[in-house]
PDB file of C-alpha atoms in Angstrom:
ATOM      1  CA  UNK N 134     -86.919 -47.484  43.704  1.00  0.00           C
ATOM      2  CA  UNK N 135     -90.225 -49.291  42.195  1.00  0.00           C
ATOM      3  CA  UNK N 136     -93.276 -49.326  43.116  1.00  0.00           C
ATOM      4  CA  UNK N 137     -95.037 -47.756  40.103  1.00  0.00           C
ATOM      5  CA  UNK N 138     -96.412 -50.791  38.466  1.00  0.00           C
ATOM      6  CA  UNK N 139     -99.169 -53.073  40.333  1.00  0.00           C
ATOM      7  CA  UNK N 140     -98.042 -55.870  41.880  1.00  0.00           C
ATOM      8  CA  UNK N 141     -98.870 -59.349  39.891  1.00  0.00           C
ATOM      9  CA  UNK N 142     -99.457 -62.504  41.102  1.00  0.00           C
ATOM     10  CA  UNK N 143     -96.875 -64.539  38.720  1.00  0.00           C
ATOM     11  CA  UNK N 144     -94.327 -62.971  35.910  1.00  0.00           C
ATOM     12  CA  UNK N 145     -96.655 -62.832  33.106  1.00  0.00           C
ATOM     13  CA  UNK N 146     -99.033 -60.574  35.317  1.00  0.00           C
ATOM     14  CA  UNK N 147     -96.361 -58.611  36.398  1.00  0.00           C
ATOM     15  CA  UNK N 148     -94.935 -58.137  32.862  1.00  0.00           C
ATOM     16  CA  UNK N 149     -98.940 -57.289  31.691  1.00  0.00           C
ATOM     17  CA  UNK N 150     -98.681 -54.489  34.324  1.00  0.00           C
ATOM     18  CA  UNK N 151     -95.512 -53.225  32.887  1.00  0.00           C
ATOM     19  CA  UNK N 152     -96.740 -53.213  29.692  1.00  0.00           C
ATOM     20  CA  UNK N 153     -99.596 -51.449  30.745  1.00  0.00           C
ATOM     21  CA  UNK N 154     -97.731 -49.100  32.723  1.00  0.00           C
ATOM     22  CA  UNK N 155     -95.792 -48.417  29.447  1.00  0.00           C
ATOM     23  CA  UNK N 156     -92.380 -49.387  31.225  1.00  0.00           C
ATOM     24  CA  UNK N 157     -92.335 -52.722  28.167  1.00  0.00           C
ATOM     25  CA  UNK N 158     -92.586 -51.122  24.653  1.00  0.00           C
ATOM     26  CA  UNK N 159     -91.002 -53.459  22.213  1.00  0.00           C
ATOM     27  CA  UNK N 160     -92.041 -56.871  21.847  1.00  0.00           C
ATOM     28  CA  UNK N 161     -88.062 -58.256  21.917  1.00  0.00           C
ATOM     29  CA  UNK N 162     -88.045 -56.881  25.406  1.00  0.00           C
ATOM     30  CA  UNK N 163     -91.381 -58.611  26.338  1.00  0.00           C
ATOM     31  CA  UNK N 164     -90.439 -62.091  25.330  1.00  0.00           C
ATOM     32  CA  UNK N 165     -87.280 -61.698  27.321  1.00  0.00           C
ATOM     33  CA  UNK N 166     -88.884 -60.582  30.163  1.00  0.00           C
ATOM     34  CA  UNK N 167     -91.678 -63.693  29.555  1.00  0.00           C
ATOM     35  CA  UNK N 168     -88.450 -66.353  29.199  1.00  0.00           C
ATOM     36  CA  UNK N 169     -87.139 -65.694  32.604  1.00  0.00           C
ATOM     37  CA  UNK N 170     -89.397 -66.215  35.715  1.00  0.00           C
ATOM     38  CA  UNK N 171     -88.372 -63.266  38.388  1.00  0.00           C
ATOM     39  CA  UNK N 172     -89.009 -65.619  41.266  1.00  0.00           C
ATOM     40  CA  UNK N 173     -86.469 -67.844  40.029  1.00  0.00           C
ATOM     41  CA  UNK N 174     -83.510 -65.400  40.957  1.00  0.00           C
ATOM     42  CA  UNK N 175     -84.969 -64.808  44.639  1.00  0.00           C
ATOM     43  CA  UNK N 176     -83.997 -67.124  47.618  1.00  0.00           C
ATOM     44  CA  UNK N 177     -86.668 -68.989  48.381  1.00  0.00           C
ATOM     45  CA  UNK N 178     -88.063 -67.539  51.243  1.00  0.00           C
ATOM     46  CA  UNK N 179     -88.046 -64.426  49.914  1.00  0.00           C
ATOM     47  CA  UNK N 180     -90.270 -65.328  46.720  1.00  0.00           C
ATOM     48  CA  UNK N 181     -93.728 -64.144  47.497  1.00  0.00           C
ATOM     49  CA  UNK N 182     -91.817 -60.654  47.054  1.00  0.00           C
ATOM     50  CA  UNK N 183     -90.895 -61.430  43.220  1.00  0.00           C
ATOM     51  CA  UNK N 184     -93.700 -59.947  41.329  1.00  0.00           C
ATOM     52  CA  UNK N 185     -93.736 -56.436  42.755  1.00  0.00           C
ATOM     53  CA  UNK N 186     -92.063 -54.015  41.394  1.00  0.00           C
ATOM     54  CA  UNK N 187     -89.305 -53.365  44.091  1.00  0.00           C
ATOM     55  CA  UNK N 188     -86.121 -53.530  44.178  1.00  0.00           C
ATOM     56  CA  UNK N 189     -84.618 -56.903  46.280  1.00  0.00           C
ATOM     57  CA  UNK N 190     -81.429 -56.781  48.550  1.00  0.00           C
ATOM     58  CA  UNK N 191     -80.466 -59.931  50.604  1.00  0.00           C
ATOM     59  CA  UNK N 192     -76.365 -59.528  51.502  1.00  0.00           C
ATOM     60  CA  UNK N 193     -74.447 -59.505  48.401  1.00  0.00           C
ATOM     61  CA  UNK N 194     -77.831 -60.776  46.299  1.00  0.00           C
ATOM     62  CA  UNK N 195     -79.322 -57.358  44.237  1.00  0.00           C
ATOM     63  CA  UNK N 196     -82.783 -57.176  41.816  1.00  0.00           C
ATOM     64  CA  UNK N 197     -83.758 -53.835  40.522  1.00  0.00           C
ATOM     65  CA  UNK N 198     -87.274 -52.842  40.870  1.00  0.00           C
ATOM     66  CA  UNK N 199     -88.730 -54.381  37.350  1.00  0.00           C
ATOM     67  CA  UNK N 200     -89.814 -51.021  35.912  1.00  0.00           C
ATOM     68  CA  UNK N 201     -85.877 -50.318  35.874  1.00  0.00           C
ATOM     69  CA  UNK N 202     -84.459 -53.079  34.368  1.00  0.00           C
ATOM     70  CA  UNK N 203     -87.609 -52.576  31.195  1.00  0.00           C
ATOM     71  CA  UNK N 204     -86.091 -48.995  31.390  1.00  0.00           C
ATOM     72  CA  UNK N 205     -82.642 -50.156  30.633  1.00  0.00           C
ATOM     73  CA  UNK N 206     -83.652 -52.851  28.550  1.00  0.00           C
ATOM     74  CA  UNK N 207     -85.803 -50.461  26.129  1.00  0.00           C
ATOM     75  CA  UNK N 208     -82.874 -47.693  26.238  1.00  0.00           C
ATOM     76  CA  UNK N 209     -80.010 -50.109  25.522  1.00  0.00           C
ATOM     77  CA  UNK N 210     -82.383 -51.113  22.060  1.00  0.00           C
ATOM     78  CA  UNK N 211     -80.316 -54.558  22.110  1.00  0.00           C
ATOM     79  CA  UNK N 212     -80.434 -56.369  18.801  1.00  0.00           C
ATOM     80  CA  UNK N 213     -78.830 -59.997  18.071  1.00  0.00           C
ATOM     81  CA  UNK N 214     -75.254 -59.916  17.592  1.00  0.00           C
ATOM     82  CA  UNK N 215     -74.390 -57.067  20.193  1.00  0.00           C
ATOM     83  CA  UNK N 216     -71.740 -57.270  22.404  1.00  0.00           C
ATOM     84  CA  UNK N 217     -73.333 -56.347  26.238  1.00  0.00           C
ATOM     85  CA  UNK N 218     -70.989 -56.016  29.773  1.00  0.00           C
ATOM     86  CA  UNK N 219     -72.364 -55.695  32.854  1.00  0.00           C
ATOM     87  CA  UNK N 220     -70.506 -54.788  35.524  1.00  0.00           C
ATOM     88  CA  UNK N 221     -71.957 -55.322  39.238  1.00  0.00           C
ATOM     89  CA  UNK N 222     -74.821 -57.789  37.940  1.00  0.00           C
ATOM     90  CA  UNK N 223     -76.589 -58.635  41.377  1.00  0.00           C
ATOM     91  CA  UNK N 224     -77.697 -62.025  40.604  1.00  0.00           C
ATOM     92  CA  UNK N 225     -77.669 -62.222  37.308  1.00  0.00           C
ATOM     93  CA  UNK N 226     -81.187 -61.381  35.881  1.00  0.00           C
ATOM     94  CA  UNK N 227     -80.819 -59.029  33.581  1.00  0.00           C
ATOM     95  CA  UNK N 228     -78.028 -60.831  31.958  1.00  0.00           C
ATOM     96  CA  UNK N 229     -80.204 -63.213  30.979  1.00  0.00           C
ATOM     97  CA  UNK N 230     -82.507 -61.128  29.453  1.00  0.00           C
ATOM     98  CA  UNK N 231     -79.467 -59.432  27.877  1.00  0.00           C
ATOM     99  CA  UNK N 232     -78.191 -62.843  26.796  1.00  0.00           C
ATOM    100  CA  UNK N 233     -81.654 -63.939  25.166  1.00  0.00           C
ATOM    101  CA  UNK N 234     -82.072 -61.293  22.926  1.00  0.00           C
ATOM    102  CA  UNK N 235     -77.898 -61.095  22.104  1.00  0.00           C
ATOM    103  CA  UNK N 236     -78.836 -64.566  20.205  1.00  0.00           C
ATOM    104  CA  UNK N 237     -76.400 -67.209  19.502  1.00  0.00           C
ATOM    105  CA  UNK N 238     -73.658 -64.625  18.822  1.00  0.00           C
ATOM    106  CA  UNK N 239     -73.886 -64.095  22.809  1.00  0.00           C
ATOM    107  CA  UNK N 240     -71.224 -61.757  23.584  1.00  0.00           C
ATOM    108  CA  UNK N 241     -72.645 -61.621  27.352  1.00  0.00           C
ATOM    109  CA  UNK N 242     -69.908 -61.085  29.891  1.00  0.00           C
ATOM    110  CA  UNK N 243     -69.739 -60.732  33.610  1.00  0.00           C
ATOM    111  CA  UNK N 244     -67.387 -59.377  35.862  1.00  0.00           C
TER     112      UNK N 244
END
């Protein structure tokens, strides 16, 4: 699933695309997105794959496309103090995201 937003050459082109696709609406979704580099959850000889909007699969390693995780992340409408579990989190990425806008009250956990 993905595939519906250009391809960028680093995250902050990729996120640009997203936002231009519409997929990024808020602007608390769009600095998370900015905080985290993509590439950085991707073995790394599988990086040159981290800016397109695909999903990722390597064994038990999992990314969403990134036009699904700005889905979720605009439908959850996450606001500071939230609690936030995900179950089955791949490698982690979006519970970072999660965990940047949750604040300092971080009530982030994975199982």
């Amino acid at each position: 699933m993905g595939g519906a937003v250009s391809a960028g050459e680093d995250n902050d082109e990729l996120i640009d695309n997203l936002k231009e696709a519409h997929y990024i609406r808020s602007d608390l979704v769009e600095r998370a997105f900015r905080a985290i580099d993509r590439a950085d959850y991707y073995l790394e000889e599988y990086r040159d794959s981290a800016y397109k909007d695909l999903a990722w699969r390597h064994g038990n390693l999992h990314l969403s496309a990134p036009c699904i995780y700005s889905e979720v992340m605009e439908a959850l409408d996450l606001q500071p103090g939230l609690s936030f579990l995900n179950l089955g989190s791949g490698t982690g990425y979006l519970s970072t995201m999660v965990g940047l806008i949750l604040g300092v009250y971080l009530h982030c956990k994975k199982k």
